[in-house]
Amino acid sequence: MKQSEYADRIAATDSSMLAELFIASSDPKNISFAGGYPDQTLFPAQALQDSFTKAIQAGAPGIYQYTDAKGPIDLRSILAQRHLARTNVQTSTDEILITQGGQQAIDLIARLFLNKHSGLGVEAPTYMGAISAFNTYEPTYFEIPLETDGLDVAYLEQQLKSHRGANRIRLMYVIPDFQNPTGVTLSVLKRQRLAQLAREYDFYILEDSPYRDLRYSGEDLPTIQSFDTDGRVLYVSSFSKILSPGLRVGYIQAAPELITELAGLKSSADVQSPNMTLEALATFLNENSIDDHINRMKPIYAAKRDAMINALHEYLPATVTFTKPDGGFFLWLQAPQNVNLLKFLKEILMPEANIVYVPGQPQFATSISMNTARLNFSNVPLEKIEPAVKRMAELLNKYL
Amino acid sequence: MKQSEYADRIAATDSSMLAELFIASSDPKNISFAGGYPDQTLFPAQALQDSFTKAIQAGAPGIYQYTDAKGPIDLRSILAQRHLARTNVQTSTDEILITQGGQQAIDLIARLFLNKHSGLGVEAPTYMGAISAFNTYEPTYFEIPLETDGLDVAYLEQQLKSHRGANRIRLMYVIPDFQNPTGVTLSVLKRQRLAQLAREYDFYILEDSPYRDLRYSGEDLPTIQSFDTDGRVLYVSSFSKILSPGLRVGYIQAAPELITELAGLKSSADVQSPNMTLEALATFLNENSIDDHINRMKPIYAAKRDAMINALHEYLPATVTFTKPDGGFFLWLQAPQNVNLLKFLKEILMPEANIVYVPGQPQFATSISMNTARLNFSNVPLEKIEPAVKRMAELLNKYL
């Protein structure tokens, strides 16, 4: 088997290091700050089981047949109502496409807009699963640095000014709320400015917001989409973080003509998602309050975040800085320039302490970053956070 | 919203005619020979319901969590055993990737092999869902004509001889058993020769065989893969036709290094399929005999096929020919060159008789074919087949 027989896009992604990491991450002898997993003790298992039973019984035999690429109308109708309630943007069922989690939404939107070498704006760093989806379409990346209040909009504007026409940014990928991997939140003024820039410089925005509902401090901010007057924002969300990732349900809310195109692309990608999980989710949302469920989870995740931040404060060397997110699942470590956090992970932290995190490098579309790492706090038992951070900090101190 | 803002691949596919057709096809006032749907009165609804209940209960809470892009090991293990039993090819769990139906398998395999302008061999005509997946990657198509015993292997060999190196066919897409849309089956000698050609001319074969188990007459033929000594055949199958399309489960069986790459691509496309449907299928397969289920369905589909063939024989004008498939869901009409079966469908058959089929045109990757059509017999009630064919034939006689 010759590697050269694969398409060029395959060479672009070396997934072996990540594969190794995720094996280590799911090994029960390790403490994992690596994955992006929700805490599985919080899944409402009984209510979900009841929803599956009820939905499948009520839907048979049609539930076993082919149906509609967009997803069932009852679920889209619930999501339209929820979109209004959560983001203050009025919408309807023909503006919603159900996707196989947020991941498929990203893949389909990239497929709609990106030719090879099309300009794609991304935060630096950004969600590594999005990078791997985008690599499929071989775009030209424009990395936009992150500031404490989100992406550097002035830098983006410079890039927009100096790359016009065919070389322009056609799509900007943004995670505005408790960004993966940094935990940073985009300010209101920058959200508003981004929507203006999209109109001025003729590009689309993929607003990816799977963590929006998981805010532990501060106030909800308006979505980028709420400032959009021109149908240029495609809003993506998911039930993976707030309910269950095993369900694989996300959605895109966008202008109806975009949704029609994206539904065609969904057909060509996988025909449709399974009816059973979609109808079970519709039943769950009809018969349970997902907001009550989210409100029960928030203090638990907030306590984990606080435990991690407090321990980092107490034990980390002062030269290593970290973010303090208002929500979501992650925070971001930054060590002095000469410190290699990938090497530290592989040579010391994993073998000596059975602790794993995701090194910064694979979370950048193009630039090199050896002195950074992402820490996840959602999926570690609360009582293990402080001792594991302490142990990591001790080893890092020795390493510096 | 400007059409030109979309990627080039979007313009390649005009789905509006097909969308219109599928709306007509699911309108209960119409008799549909159009879709590729199984007969939904045959779904084993109670056994599937029980399988969902049991699998979800047994798997909680982990079943709600992220798991493995390849699919659960228990399901892959059952599929490996079934692959051996059905195709006589020994395999193991690391040679199997679970996909979201056969459709996703096609998309991922195209993603693995095809750069823009890479050579892709397809039968003419072929499965139109495959064409729409392939269009994503903007290949250069090589259409290979069909004969009564499957694709014209001599013509393929000429193409292989005259296009070498970078312009060669890198991937050949074949549906060997009861081909969609023609119902034609590839002969044993041609299967063997195809596997040899792949080695000689350095290409891969996507052997797509969703209908293989639905043979109503004649003997099973060995798979193309069974003649492959070089890991060049990627075998794709699905539970959509033999159990339930709403489940959305298919799989790829191929060399482990290909499966590893494809699992990475599955991750970037949708992370994984939903655990609940996959575990429910594993439970169903453990607790029921799917072969018994298939054997119960076969005489019912055979009767529908026979009813359609007999009525076509009796009523069609002699200048219109049709195939007589040994299995599957479809047969293929061919009228004289000057007869436009798309125009006949839209202007006469649909408005006057409420009958629909799929015209030939969208089922060719590149060539023009106005005098052909695909007829589906699986999803029409048996008693409606004869009168509907009769009515169609009367109108066609008048039209000629």
PDB file of C-alpha atoms in Angstrom, chain B residues 107-371:
ATOM      1  CA  ASP B 107     -18.198   9.511   0.549  1.00  0.00           C
ATOM      2  CA  LEU B 108     -15.286   8.488   2.794  1.00  0.00           C
ATOM      3  CA  ILE B 109     -13.643   6.242   0.199  1.00  0.00           C
ATOM      4  CA  ALA B 110     -13.857   9.044  -2.382  1.00  0.00           C
ATOM      5  CA  ARG B 111     -12.356  11.396   0.228  1.00  0.00           C
ATOM      6  CA  LEU B 112      -9.467   8.992   0.772  1.00  0.00           C
ATOM      7  CA  PHE B 113      -8.491   8.549  -2.873  1.00  0.00           C
ATOM      8  CA  LEU B 114      -9.688  11.438  -5.027  1.00  0.00           C
ATOM      9  CA  ASN B 115      -7.996  14.724  -5.700  1.00  0.00           C
ATOM     10  CA  LYS B 116      -9.713  17.185  -7.987  1.00  0.00           C
ATOM     11  CA  HIS B 117      -9.441  15.718 -11.518  1.00  0.00           C
ATOM     12  CA  SER B 118      -8.379  12.251 -10.285  1.00  0.00           C
ATOM     13  CA  GLY B 119      -9.617   9.510 -12.607  1.00  0.00           C
ATOM     14  CA  LEU B 120     -12.723   7.733 -11.315  1.00  0.00           C
ATOM     15  CA  GLY B 121     -14.287   4.819 -13.195  1.00  0.00           C
ATOM     16  CA  VAL B 122     -18.056   4.393 -12.935  1.00  0.00           C
ATOM     17  CA  GLU B 123     -20.632   2.234 -14.659  1.00  0.00           C
ATOM     18  CA  ALA B 124     -22.910   4.019 -17.134  1.00  0.00           C
ATOM     19  CA  PRO B 125     -25.518   4.308 -15.712  1.00  0.00           C
ATOM     20  CA  THR B 126     -24.746   4.105 -11.967  1.00  0.00           C
ATOM     21  CA  TYR B 127     -26.253   4.877  -8.545  1.00  0.00           C
ATOM     22  CA  MET B 128     -27.129   8.574  -8.561  1.00  0.00           C
ATOM     23  CA  GLY B 129     -26.386   8.999  -4.825  1.00  0.00           C
ATOM     24  CA  ALA B 130     -22.838   7.864  -5.546  1.00  0.00           C
ATOM     25  CA  ILE B 131     -22.529  10.444  -8.330  1.00  0.00           C
ATOM     26  CA  SER B 132     -23.573  13.196  -5.911  1.00  0.00           C
ATOM     27  CA  ALA B 133     -21.022  12.000  -3.299  1.00  0.00           C
ATOM     28  CA  PHE B 134     -18.273  11.765  -5.928  1.00  0.00           C
ATOM     29  CA  ASN B 135     -19.070  15.246  -7.302  1.00  0.00           C
ATOM     30  CA  THR B 136     -17.904  16.624  -3.928  1.00  0.00           C
ATOM     31  CA  TYR B 137     -14.345  15.694  -4.868  1.00  0.00           C
ATOM     32  CA  GLU B 138     -14.571  16.893  -8.494  1.00  0.00           C
ATOM     33  CA  PRO B 139     -13.058  13.823 -10.173  1.00  0.00           C
ATOM     34  CA  THR B 140     -12.577  13.203 -13.885  1.00  0.00           C
ATOM     35  CA  TYR B 141     -15.126  10.530 -14.708  1.00  0.00           C
ATOM     36  CA  PHE B 142     -14.449   7.539 -16.927  1.00  0.00           C
ATOM     37  CA  GLU B 143     -17.834   6.069 -17.833  1.00  0.00           C
ATOM     38  CA  ILE B 144     -17.711   2.342 -18.578  1.00  0.00           C
ATOM     39  CA  PRO B 145     -20.707   1.010 -20.566  1.00  0.00           C
ATOM     40  CA  LEU B 146     -22.820  -1.821 -19.185  1.00  0.00           C
ATOM     41  CA  GLU B 147     -23.440  -5.082 -21.022  1.00  0.00           C
ATOM     42  CA  THR B 148     -25.960  -7.761 -20.048  1.00  0.00           C
ATOM     43  CA  ASP B 149     -23.277  -9.410 -17.884  1.00  0.00           C
ATOM     44  CA  GLY B 150     -22.089  -6.191 -16.274  1.00  0.00           C
ATOM     45  CA  LEU B 151     -19.557  -3.527 -17.114  1.00  0.00           C
ATOM     46  CA  ASP B 152     -17.597  -3.764 -20.349  1.00  0.00           C
ATOM     47  CA  VAL B 153     -14.236  -4.893 -18.982  1.00  0.00           C
ATOM     48  CA  ALA B 154     -12.559  -4.765 -22.401  1.00  0.00           C
ATOM     49  CA  TYR B 155     -13.551  -1.103 -22.748  1.00  0.00           C
ATOM     50  CA  LEU B 156     -12.238  -0.443 -19.247  1.00  0.00           C
ATOM     51  CA  GLU B 157      -8.923  -2.043 -20.183  1.00  0.00           C
ATOM     52  CA  GLN B 158      -8.623   0.214 -23.251  1.00  0.00           C
ATOM     53  CA  GLN B 159      -9.155   3.232 -21.008  1.00  0.00           C
ATOM     54  CA  LEU B 160      -6.560   1.949 -18.559  1.00  0.00           C
ATOM     55  CA  LYS B 161      -4.050   1.448 -21.378  1.00  0.00           C
ATOM     56  CA  SER B 162      -4.534   4.890 -22.839  1.00  0.00           C
ATOM     57  CA  HIS B 163      -4.528   6.855 -19.538  1.00  0.00           C
ATOM     58  CA  ARG B 164      -1.417   6.142 -17.481  1.00  0.00           C
ATOM     59  CA  GLY B 165       0.381   7.858 -14.620  1.00  0.00           C
ATOM     60  CA  ALA B 166      -1.295  10.871 -13.055  1.00  0.00           C
ATOM     61  CA  ASN B 167      -4.235  10.715 -15.475  1.00  0.00           C
ATOM     62  CA  ARG B 168      -5.035   7.093 -14.741  1.00  0.00           C
ATOM     63  CA  ILE B 169      -8.159   5.722 -13.108  1.00  0.00           C
ATOM     64  CA  ARG B 170      -7.337   5.673  -9.383  1.00  0.00           C
ATOM     65  CA  LEU B 171     -10.644   4.256  -8.206  1.00  0.00           C
ATOM     66  CA  MET B 172     -13.258   2.110  -9.951  1.00  0.00           C
ATOM     67  CA  TYR B 173     -16.783   2.167  -8.526  1.00  0.00           C
ATOM     68  CA  VAL B 174     -18.750  -1.028  -9.246  1.00  0.00           C
ATOM     69  CA  ILE B 175     -22.120  -2.388  -8.085  1.00  0.00           C
ATOM     70  CA  PRO B 176     -21.712  -6.048  -9.085  1.00  0.00           C
ATOM     71  CA  ASP B 177     -24.968  -7.540  -7.791  1.00  0.00           C
ATOM     72  CA  PHE B 178     -28.354  -6.446  -9.248  1.00  0.00           C
ATOM     73  CA  GLN B 179     -26.856  -3.108 -10.088  1.00  0.00           C
ATOM     74  CA  ASN B 180     -28.595   0.141  -9.232  1.00  0.00           C
ATOM     75  CA  PRO B 181     -30.170   1.278 -11.554  1.00  0.00           C
ATOM     76  CA  THR B 182     -30.131  -1.519 -14.168  1.00  0.00           C
ATOM     77  CA  GLY B 183     -30.514  -4.711 -12.135  1.00  0.00           C
ATOM     78  CA  VAL B 184     -27.624  -6.223 -14.135  1.00  0.00           C
ATOM     79  CA  THR B 185     -25.216  -8.667 -12.426  1.00  0.00           C
ATOM     80  CA  LEU B 186     -21.483  -8.824 -13.186  1.00  0.00           C
ATOM     81  CA  SER B 187     -20.276 -12.230 -14.438  1.00  0.00           C
ATOM     82  CA  VAL B 188     -17.721 -14.296 -12.525  1.00  0.00           C
ATOM     83  CA  LEU B 189     -15.082 -14.010 -15.222  1.00  0.00           C
ATOM     84  CA  LYS B 190     -15.400 -10.236 -15.285  1.00  0.00           C
ATOM     85  CA  ARG B 191     -15.119 -10.104 -11.484  1.00  0.00           C
ATOM     86  CA  GLN B 192     -11.893 -12.056 -11.649  1.00  0.00           C
ATOM     87  CA  ARG B 193     -10.544  -9.920 -14.491  1.00  0.00           C
ATOM     88  CA  LEU B 194     -11.404  -6.679 -12.641  1.00  0.00           C
ATOM     89  CA  ALA B 195      -9.369  -7.765  -9.624  1.00  0.00           C
ATOM     90  CA  GLN B 196      -6.415  -8.563 -11.931  1.00  0.00           C
ATOM     91  CA  LEU B 197      -6.694  -5.232 -13.735  1.00  0.00           C
ATOM     92  CA  ALA B 198      -6.619  -3.356 -10.427  1.00  0.00           C
ATOM     93  CA  ARG B 199      -3.253  -4.938  -9.652  1.00  0.00           C
ATOM     94  CA  GLU B 200      -1.892  -4.525 -13.182  1.00  0.00           C
ATOM     95  CA  TYR B 201      -2.944  -0.909 -13.594  1.00  0.00           C
ATOM     96  CA  ASP B 202      -2.587   0.221  -9.982  1.00  0.00           C
ATOM     97  CA  PHE B 203      -6.088   1.276  -8.977  1.00  0.00           C
ATOM     98  CA  TYR B 204      -8.543   0.513  -6.164  1.00  0.00           C
ATOM     99  CA  ILE B 205     -12.039  -0.941  -6.475  1.00  0.00           C
ATOM    100  CA  LEU B 206     -15.039   0.187  -4.453  1.00  0.00           C
ATOM    101  CA  GLU B 207     -17.278  -2.908  -4.551  1.00  0.00           C
ATOM    102  CA  ASP B 208     -20.700  -1.637  -3.470  1.00  0.00           C
ATOM    103  CA  SER B 209     -23.077  -4.481  -2.777  1.00  0.00           C
ATOM    104  CA  PRO B 210     -26.170  -3.480  -0.782  1.00  0.00           C
ATOM    105  CA  TYR B 211     -28.469  -5.851  -2.704  1.00  0.00           C
ATOM    106  CA  ARG B 212     -26.266  -8.967  -2.627  1.00  0.00           C
ATOM    107  CA  ASP B 213     -28.457 -10.805  -0.091  1.00  0.00           C
ATOM    108  CA  LEU B 214     -31.635 -10.138  -2.082  1.00  0.00           C
ATOM    109  CA  ARG B 215     -31.253 -12.716  -4.850  1.00  0.00           C
ATOM    110  CA  TYR B 216     -34.553 -14.146  -6.161  1.00  0.00           C
ATOM    111  CA  SER B 217     -33.200 -16.450  -8.875  1.00  0.00           C
ATOM    112  CA  GLY B 218     -29.877 -17.989  -9.904  1.00  0.00           C
ATOM    113  CA  GLU B 219     -26.836 -18.699  -7.738  1.00  0.00           C
ATOM    114  CA  ASP B 220     -24.703 -16.366  -5.594  1.00  0.00           C
ATOM    115  CA  LEU B 221     -21.516 -15.308  -7.374  1.00  0.00           C
ATOM    116  CA  PRO B 222     -18.162 -14.789  -5.638  1.00  0.00           C
ATOM    117  CA  THR B 223     -17.400 -11.166  -4.749  1.00  0.00           C
ATOM    118  CA  ILE B 224     -14.793  -9.185  -6.693  1.00  0.00           C
ATOM    119  CA  GLN B 225     -12.942  -8.986  -3.394  1.00  0.00           C
ATOM    120  CA  SER B 226     -12.655 -12.777  -3.234  1.00  0.00           C
ATOM    121  CA  PHE B 227     -10.323 -12.589  -6.286  1.00  0.00           C
ATOM    122  CA  ASP B 228      -8.231  -9.790  -4.798  1.00  0.00           C
ATOM    123  CA  THR B 229      -4.754 -10.795  -3.598  1.00  0.00           C
ATOM    124  CA  ASP B 230      -3.431  -7.293  -3.101  1.00  0.00           C
ATOM    125  CA  GLY B 231      -5.740  -5.377  -0.711  1.00  0.00           C
ATOM    126  CA  ARG B 232      -7.142  -3.323  -3.585  1.00  0.00           C
ATOM    127  CA  VAL B 233     -10.856  -3.960  -3.058  1.00  0.00           C
ATOM    128  CA  LEU B 234     -12.870  -1.978  -0.520  1.00  0.00           C
ATOM    129  CA  TYR B 235     -16.108  -3.896   0.037  1.00  0.00           C
ATOM    130  CA  VAL B 236     -19.169  -1.892   1.085  1.00  0.00           C
ATOM    131  CA  SER B 237     -22.452  -3.226   2.341  1.00  0.00           C
ATOM    132  CA  SER B 238     -25.440  -1.963   4.289  1.00  0.00           C
ATOM    133  CA  PHE B 239     -28.427  -2.922   6.411  1.00  0.00           C
ATOM    134  CA  SER B 240     -30.667  -0.425   4.593  1.00  0.00           C
ATOM    135  CA  LYS B 241     -32.144  -2.887   2.107  1.00  0.00           C
ATOM    136  CA  ILE B 242     -32.178  -6.051   4.204  1.00  0.00           C
ATOM    137  CA  LEU B 243     -33.313  -4.622   7.554  1.00  0.00           C
ATOM    138  CA  SER B 244     -34.038  -0.873   7.875  1.00  0.00           C
ATOM    139  CA  PRO B 245     -32.729   2.236   6.101  1.00  0.00           C
ATOM    140  CA  GLY B 246     -33.816   4.455   9.013  1.00  0.00           C
ATOM    141  CA  LEU B 247     -31.131   2.761  11.144  1.00  0.00           C
ATOM    142  CA  ARG B 248     -28.414   4.188   8.864  1.00  0.00           C
ATOM    143  CA  VAL B 249     -25.845   1.411   9.241  1.00  0.00           C
ATOM    144  CA  GLY B 250     -23.417   0.251   6.610  1.00  0.00           C
ATOM    145  CA  TYR B 251     -19.808  -0.871   6.704  1.00  0.00           C
ATOM    146  CA  ILE B 252     -16.536  -0.970   4.793  1.00  0.00           C
ATOM    147  CA  GLN B 253     -14.388  -4.104   4.841  1.00  0.00           C
ATOM    148  CA  ALA B 254     -10.839  -3.398   3.630  1.00  0.00           C
ATOM    149  CA  ALA B 255      -7.158  -3.758   4.510  1.00  0.00           C
ATOM    150  CA  PRO B 256      -6.428  -2.530   8.059  1.00  0.00           C
ATOM    151  CA  GLU B 257      -4.230   0.389   6.940  1.00  0.00           C
ATOM    152  CA  LEU B 258      -7.080   1.637   4.735  1.00  0.00           C
ATOM    153  CA  ILE B 259      -9.563   1.238   7.586  1.00  0.00           C
ATOM    154  CA  THR B 260      -7.282   3.262   9.884  1.00  0.00           C
ATOM    155  CA  GLU B 261      -7.215   6.122   7.378  1.00  0.00           C
ATOM    156  CA  LEU B 262     -10.965   5.877   6.759  1.00  0.00           C
ATOM    157  CA  ALA B 263     -11.676   5.923  10.512  1.00  0.00           C
ATOM    158  CA  GLY B 264      -9.728   9.185  10.716  1.00  0.00           C
ATOM    159  CA  LEU B 265     -11.855  10.576   7.891  1.00  0.00           C
ATOM    160  CA  LYS B 266     -15.036   9.369   9.624  1.00  0.00           C
ATOM    161  CA  SER B 267     -13.890  11.287  12.748  1.00  0.00           C
ATOM    162  CA  SER B 268     -13.472  14.452  10.755  1.00  0.00           C
ATOM    163  CA  ALA B 269     -16.853  13.951   9.015  1.00  0.00           C
ATOM    164  CA  ASP B 270     -19.078  13.248  12.027  1.00  0.00           C
ATOM    165  CA  VAL B 271     -16.911  11.928  14.917  1.00  0.00           C
ATOM    166  CA  GLN B 272     -18.862   8.646  15.021  1.00  0.00           C
ATOM    167  CA  SER B 273     -22.341   7.208  14.402  1.00  0.00           C
ATOM    168  CA  PRO B 274     -24.857   7.142  17.284  1.00  0.00           C
ATOM    169  CA  ASN B 275     -24.105   4.361  19.753  1.00  0.00           C
ATOM    170  CA  MET B 276     -27.770   3.520  20.326  1.00  0.00           C
ATOM    171  CA  THR B 277     -28.562   2.427  16.777  1.00  0.00           C
ATOM    172  CA  LEU B 278     -25.297   0.498  16.470  1.00  0.00           C
ATOM    173  CA  GLU B 279     -25.744  -1.360  19.753  1.00  0.00           C
ATOM    174  CA  ALA B 280     -29.406  -2.026  18.940  1.00  0.00           C
ATOM    175  CA  LEU B 281     -28.321  -3.573  15.643  1.00  0.00           C
ATOM    176  CA  ALA B 282     -25.715  -5.722  17.416  1.00  0.00           C
ATOM    177  CA  THR B 283     -28.406  -6.915  19.819  1.00  0.00           C
ATOM    178  CA  PHE B 284     -30.822  -7.596  16.960  1.00  0.00           C
ATOM    179  CA  LEU B 285     -28.205  -9.648  15.114  1.00  0.00           C
ATOM    180  CA  ASN B 286     -27.328 -11.616  18.261  1.00  0.00           C
ATOM    181  CA  GLU B 287     -30.910 -12.452  19.132  1.00  0.00           C
ATOM    182  CA  ASN B 288     -32.498 -12.930  15.718  1.00  0.00           C
ATOM    183  CA  SER B 289     -31.557 -14.660  12.504  1.00  0.00           C
ATOM    184  CA  ILE B 290     -31.267 -11.980   9.856  1.00  0.00           C
ATOM    185  CA  ASP B 291     -30.984 -14.735   7.258  1.00  0.00           C
ATOM    186  CA  ASP B 292     -34.414 -16.054   8.280  1.00  0.00           C
ATOM    187  CA  HIS B 293     -35.717 -12.511   7.945  1.00  0.00           C
ATOM    188  CA  ILE B 294     -34.156 -12.150   4.487  1.00  0.00           C
ATOM    189  CA  ASN B 295     -35.552 -15.528   3.434  1.00  0.00           C
ATOM    190  CA  ARG B 296     -39.038 -14.408   4.466  1.00  0.00           C
ATOM    191  CA  MET B 297     -38.703 -11.243   2.352  1.00  0.00           C
ATOM    192  CA  LYS B 298     -37.295 -12.794  -0.797  1.00  0.00           C
ATOM    193  CA  PRO B 299     -40.456 -14.483  -2.153  1.00  0.00           C
ATOM    194  CA  ILE B 300     -42.389 -11.266  -1.558  1.00  0.00           C
ATOM    195  CA  TYR B 301     -39.913  -9.164  -3.543  1.00  0.00           C
ATOM    196  CA  ALA B 302     -39.638 -11.923  -6.170  1.00  0.00           C
ATOM    197  CA  ALA B 303     -43.403 -11.814  -6.670  1.00  0.00           C
ATOM    198  CA  LYS B 304     -43.266  -8.049  -7.196  1.00  0.00           C
ATOM    199  CA  ARG B 305     -40.420  -8.393  -9.667  1.00  0.00           C
ATOM    200  CA  ASP B 306     -42.336 -11.074 -11.556  1.00  0.00           C
ATOM    201  CA  ALA B 307     -45.510  -9.007 -11.600  1.00  0.00           C
ATOM    202  CA  MET B 308     -43.621  -6.075 -13.082  1.00  0.00           C
ATOM    203  CA  ILE B 309     -41.764  -8.148 -15.679  1.00  0.00           C
ATOM    204  CA  ASN B 310     -44.931  -9.957 -16.738  1.00  0.00           C
ATOM    205  CA  ALA B 311     -46.882  -6.733 -17.112  1.00  0.00           C
ATOM    206  CA  LEU B 312     -44.054  -5.074 -19.055  1.00  0.00           C
ATOM    207  CA  HIS B 313     -43.987  -8.110 -21.362  1.00  0.00           C
ATOM    208  CA  GLU B 314     -47.689  -7.974 -21.900  1.00  0.00           C
ATOM    209  CA  TYR B 315     -48.277  -4.253 -22.337  1.00  0.00           C
ATOM    210  CA  LEU B 316     -45.099  -2.454 -23.395  1.00  0.00           C
ATOM    211  CA  PRO B 317     -44.559  -1.610 -27.059  1.00  0.00           C
ATOM    212  CA  ALA B 318     -42.021  -4.047 -28.534  1.00  0.00           C
ATOM    213  CA  THR B 319     -39.579  -1.218 -29.261  1.00  0.00           C
ATOM    214  CA  VAL B 320     -39.138  -0.553 -25.543  1.00  0.00           C
ATOM    215  CA  THR B 321     -36.769  -3.066 -23.919  1.00  0.00           C
ATOM    216  CA  PHE B 322     -36.161  -3.809 -20.264  1.00  0.00           C
ATOM    217  CA  THR B 323     -33.802  -5.819 -18.037  1.00  0.00           C
ATOM    218  CA  LYS B 324     -34.823  -8.895 -16.028  1.00  0.00           C
ATOM    219  CA  PRO B 325     -32.869  -8.752 -12.769  1.00  0.00           C
ATOM    220  CA  ASP B 326     -32.128 -11.803 -10.592  1.00  0.00           C
ATOM    221  CA  GLY B 327     -32.454  -9.715  -7.452  1.00  0.00           C
ATOM    222  CA  GLY B 328     -32.406  -6.245  -5.944  1.00  0.00           C
ATOM    223  CA  PHE B 329     -35.019  -3.517  -6.319  1.00  0.00           C
ATOM    224  CA  PHE B 330     -34.789  -2.187  -9.887  1.00  0.00           C
ATOM    225  CA  LEU B 331     -35.064  -2.760 -13.580  1.00  0.00           C
ATOM    226  CA  TRP B 332     -34.165  -0.524 -16.504  1.00  0.00           C
ATOM    227  CA  LEU B 333     -36.267   0.622 -19.431  1.00  0.00           C
ATOM    228  CA  GLN B 334     -34.818   1.610 -22.760  1.00  0.00           C
ATOM    229  CA  ALA B 335     -37.021   3.244 -25.417  1.00  0.00           C
ATOM    230  CA  PRO B 336     -36.032   4.073 -29.002  1.00  0.00           C
ATOM    231  CA  GLN B 337     -33.400   6.826 -29.285  1.00  0.00           C
ATOM    232  CA  ASN B 338     -35.887   9.559 -30.210  1.00  0.00           C
ATOM    233  CA  VAL B 339     -38.221   8.975 -27.247  1.00  0.00           C
ATOM    234  CA  ASN B 340     -37.810  11.370 -24.326  1.00  0.00           C
ATOM    235  CA  LEU B 341     -38.779   9.548 -21.126  1.00  0.00           C
ATOM    236  CA  LEU B 342     -38.201  12.624 -18.973  1.00  0.00           C
ATOM    237  CA  LYS B 343     -40.661  14.641 -21.034  1.00  0.00           C
ATOM    238  CA  PHE B 344     -43.128  11.713 -21.034  1.00  0.00           C
ATOM    239  CA  LEU B 345     -42.859  11.523 -17.231  1.00  0.00           C
ATOM    240  CA  LYS B 346     -43.403  15.237 -16.603  1.00  0.00           C
ATOM    241  CA  GLU B 347     -45.989  16.010 -19.259  1.00  0.00           C
ATOM    242  CA  ILE B 348     -48.054  12.841 -19.381  1.00  0.00           C
ATOM    243  CA  LEU B 349     -47.354  10.083 -16.863  1.00  0.00           C
ATOM    244  CA  MET B 350     -47.371  12.191 -13.695  1.00  0.00           C
ATOM    245  CA  PRO B 351     -50.214  14.579 -14.567  1.00  0.00           C
ATOM    246  CA  GLU B 352     -52.471  12.010 -16.254  1.00  0.00           C
ATOM    247  CA  ALA B 353     -51.800   8.824 -14.297  1.00  0.00           C
ATOM    248  CA  ASN B 354     -50.098   9.855 -11.053  1.00  0.00           C
ATOM    249  CA  ILE B 355     -47.249   7.438 -11.751  1.00  0.00           C
ATOM    250  CA  VAL B 356     -43.554   8.304 -11.233  1.00  0.00           C
ATOM    251  CA  TYR B 357     -40.199   6.721 -12.098  1.00  0.00           C
ATOM    252  CA  VAL B 358     -36.620   8.013 -12.198  1.00  0.00           C
ATOM    253  CA  PRO B 359     -35.626   9.140 -15.697  1.00  0.00           C
ATOM    254  CA  GLY B 360     -32.256   7.876 -16.902  1.00  0.00           C
ATOM    255  CA  GLN B 361     -30.427  11.166 -17.192  1.00  0.00           C
ATOM    256  CA  PRO B 362     -29.378  11.864 -13.559  1.00  0.00           C
ATOM    257  CA  GLN B 363     -28.077   8.301 -13.322  1.00  0.00           C
ATOM    258  CA  PHE B 364     -25.212   8.961 -15.717  1.00  0.00           C
ATOM    259  CA  ALA B 365     -22.098  10.716 -14.438  1.00  0.00           C
ATOM    260  CA  THR B 366     -21.441  12.541 -17.706  1.00  0.00           C
ATOM    261  CA  SER B 367     -23.310  11.211 -20.734  1.00  0.00           C
ATOM    262  CA  ILE B 368     -26.749  12.189 -21.978  1.00  0.00           C
ATOM    263  CA  SER B 369     -29.558   9.629 -21.984  1.00  0.00           C
ATOM    264  CA  MET B 370     -33.104  10.815 -22.584  1.00  0.00           C
ATOM    265  CA  ASN B 371     -34.658   7.500 -23.646  1.00  0.00           C
TER     266      ASN B 371
END
